mmCIF file of C-alpha atoms in Angstrom:
data_model
loop_
_atom_site.group_PDB
_atom_site.id
_atom_site.type_symbol
_atom_site.label_atom_id
_atom_site.label_comp_id
_atom_site.label_asym_id
_atom_site.label_seq_id
_atom_site.Cartn_x
_atom_site.Cartn_y
_atom_site.Cartn_z
ATOM 1 C CA MET A 1 0.000 0.000 0.000
ATOM 2 C CA TYR A 2 1.322 3.442 -0.937
ATOM 3 C CA LEU A 3 1.074 6.401 1.461
ATOM 4 C CA SER A 4 1.153 10.154 1.063
ATOM 5 C CA VAL A 5 2.026 12.105 4.229
ATOM 6 C CA GLN A 6 2.114 15.800 5.038
ATOM 7 C CA LEU A 7 4.269 16.331 8.143
ATOM 8 C CA SER A 8 4.814 19.487 10.179
ATOM 9 C CA CYS A 9 7.172 19.813 13.131
ATOM 10 C CA TYR A 10 7.026 22.603 15.696
ATOM 11 C CA PRO A 11 10.019 22.502 18.074
ATOM 12 C CA LEU A 12 9.116 24.103 21.396
ATOM 13 C CA LYS A 13 12.214 26.262 21.667
ATOM 14 C CA GLU A 14 13.395 29.688 20.512
ATOM 15 C CA ASP A 15 15.943 28.299 18.074
ATOM 16 C CA TYR A 16 13.450 26.235 16.083
ATOM 17 C CA LYS A 17 15.003 26.437 12.595
ATOM 18 C CA GLN A 18 17.959 24.071 13.080
ATOM 19 C CA PRO A 19 15.889 21.180 14.465
ATOM 20 C CA ILE A 20 13.584 21.465 11.438
ATOM 21 C CA ARG A 21 16.512 21.573 8.996
ATOM 22 C CA ASP A 22 18.055 18.517 10.654
ATOM 23 C CA LEU A 23 14.729 16.673 10.596
ATOM 24 C CA ILE A 24 14.301 17.302 6.859
ATOM 25 C CA ALA A 25 17.900 16.245 6.171
ATOM 26 C CA ARG A 26 17.301 13.036 8.114
ATOM 27 C CA LEU A 27 14.093 12.329 6.169
ATOM 28 C CA GLU A 28 15.891 12.907 2.863
ATOM 29 C CA GLN A 29 18.423 10.187 3.768
ATOM 30 C CA THR A 30 15.737 7.509 4.204
ATOM 31 C CA GLY A 31 15.138 6.702 0.547
ATOM 32 C CA LEU A 32 11.550 7.957 0.671
ATOM 33 C CA GLU A 33 10.450 10.678 -1.702
ATOM 34 C CA VAL A 34 10.616 13.891 0.355
ATOM 35 C CA PHE A 35 9.370 17.313 -0.739
ATOM 36 C CA PRO A 36 10.134 20.043 1.827
ATOM 37 C CA GLY A 37 7.848 23.073 1.813
ATOM 38 C CA ARG A 38 7.555 26.316 3.731
ATOM 39 C CA MET A 39 4.935 25.027 6.182
ATOM 40 C CA SER A 40 5.226 21.235 5.935
ATOM 41 C CA THR A 41 7.153 18.401 4.340
ATOM 42 C CA GLU A 42 5.536 15.772 2.155
ATOM 43 C CA LEU A 43 6.654 12.129 2.234
ATOM 44 C CA PHE A 44 5.715 9.342 -0.137
ATOM 45 C CA GLY A 45 6.365 5.614 -0.059
ATOM 46 C CA ASP A 46 5.309 2.152 1.014
ATOM 47 C CA TYR A 47 3.109 2.046 4.140
ATOM 48 C CA ASP A 48 5.424 -0.031 6.345
ATOM 49 C CA GLU A 49 8.503 1.970 5.413
ATOM 50 C CA VAL A 50 6.815 5.357 5.842
ATOM 51 C CA MET A 51 5.416 4.454 9.248
ATOM 52 C CA LYS A 52 8.803 3.150 10.432
ATOM 53 C CA VAL A 53 10.535 6.318 9.203
ATOM 54 C CA LEU A 54 7.959 8.521 10.951
ATOM 55 C CA SER A 55 8.358 6.615 14.220
ATOM 56 C CA ASP A 56 12.164 6.567 14.090
ATOM 57 C CA THR A 57 12.420 10.220 13.051
ATOM 58 C CA MET A 58 10.078 11.521 15.740
ATOM 59 C CA LYS A 59 11.875 9.486 18.420
ATOM 60 C CA TRP A 60 15.242 10.833 17.197
ATOM 61 C CA SER A 61 13.876 14.391 17.265
ATOM 62 C CA PHE A 62 12.585 14.070 20.836
ATOM 63 C CA GLU A 63 15.850 12.527 22.035
ATOM 64 C CA THR A 64 18.003 15.096 20.208
ATOM 65 C CA TYR A 65 16.054 18.344 20.589
ATOM 66 C CA GLY A 66 13.493 17.759 23.313
ATOM 67 C CA LYS A 67 9.855 18.710 23.136
ATOM 68 C CA SER A 68 8.215 19.281 19.761
ATOM 69 C CA VAL A 69 4.737 19.050 18.326
ATOM 70 C CA PHE A 70 4.261 16.906 15.211
ATOM 71 C CA VAL A 71 1.210 17.167 12.970
ATOM 72 C CA ALA A 72 0.779 14.496 10.284
ATOM 73 C CA LYS A 73 -1.883 14.041 7.644
ATOM 74 C CA ILE A 74 -1.734 10.522 6.261
ATOM 75 C CA MET A 75 -3.595 9.373 3.178
ATOM 76 C CA GLU A 76 -3.604 6.055 1.389
ATOM 77 C CA GLY A 77 -2.698 6.570 -2.248
ATOM 78 C CA ASP A 78 -0.244 8.416 -4.418
ATOM 79 C CA ARG A 79 -0.589 12.205 -4.111
ATOM 80 C CA ARG A 80 2.910 13.098 -5.334
ATOM 81 C CA PRO A 81 3.195 16.450 -7.119
ATOM 82 C CA LYS A 82 3.300 16.096 -10.875
#
């Protein structure tokens, strides 16, 4: 099953830009299709792989940068930009 995900991360700290940059860089190294945007990042790939990447990435973010809020919209199907 193919998933399309829109993910936003809101680090709860004054210096919020670096944690977001590092998060996007980490996502781009996973092999998933990643499209960073100004307000969210879109991810596309196989269900099991996407869900594992989301879990691993959020855990890494919490352990590395502390408290953050993640908002994810997850849809079955291919919604990649054309």
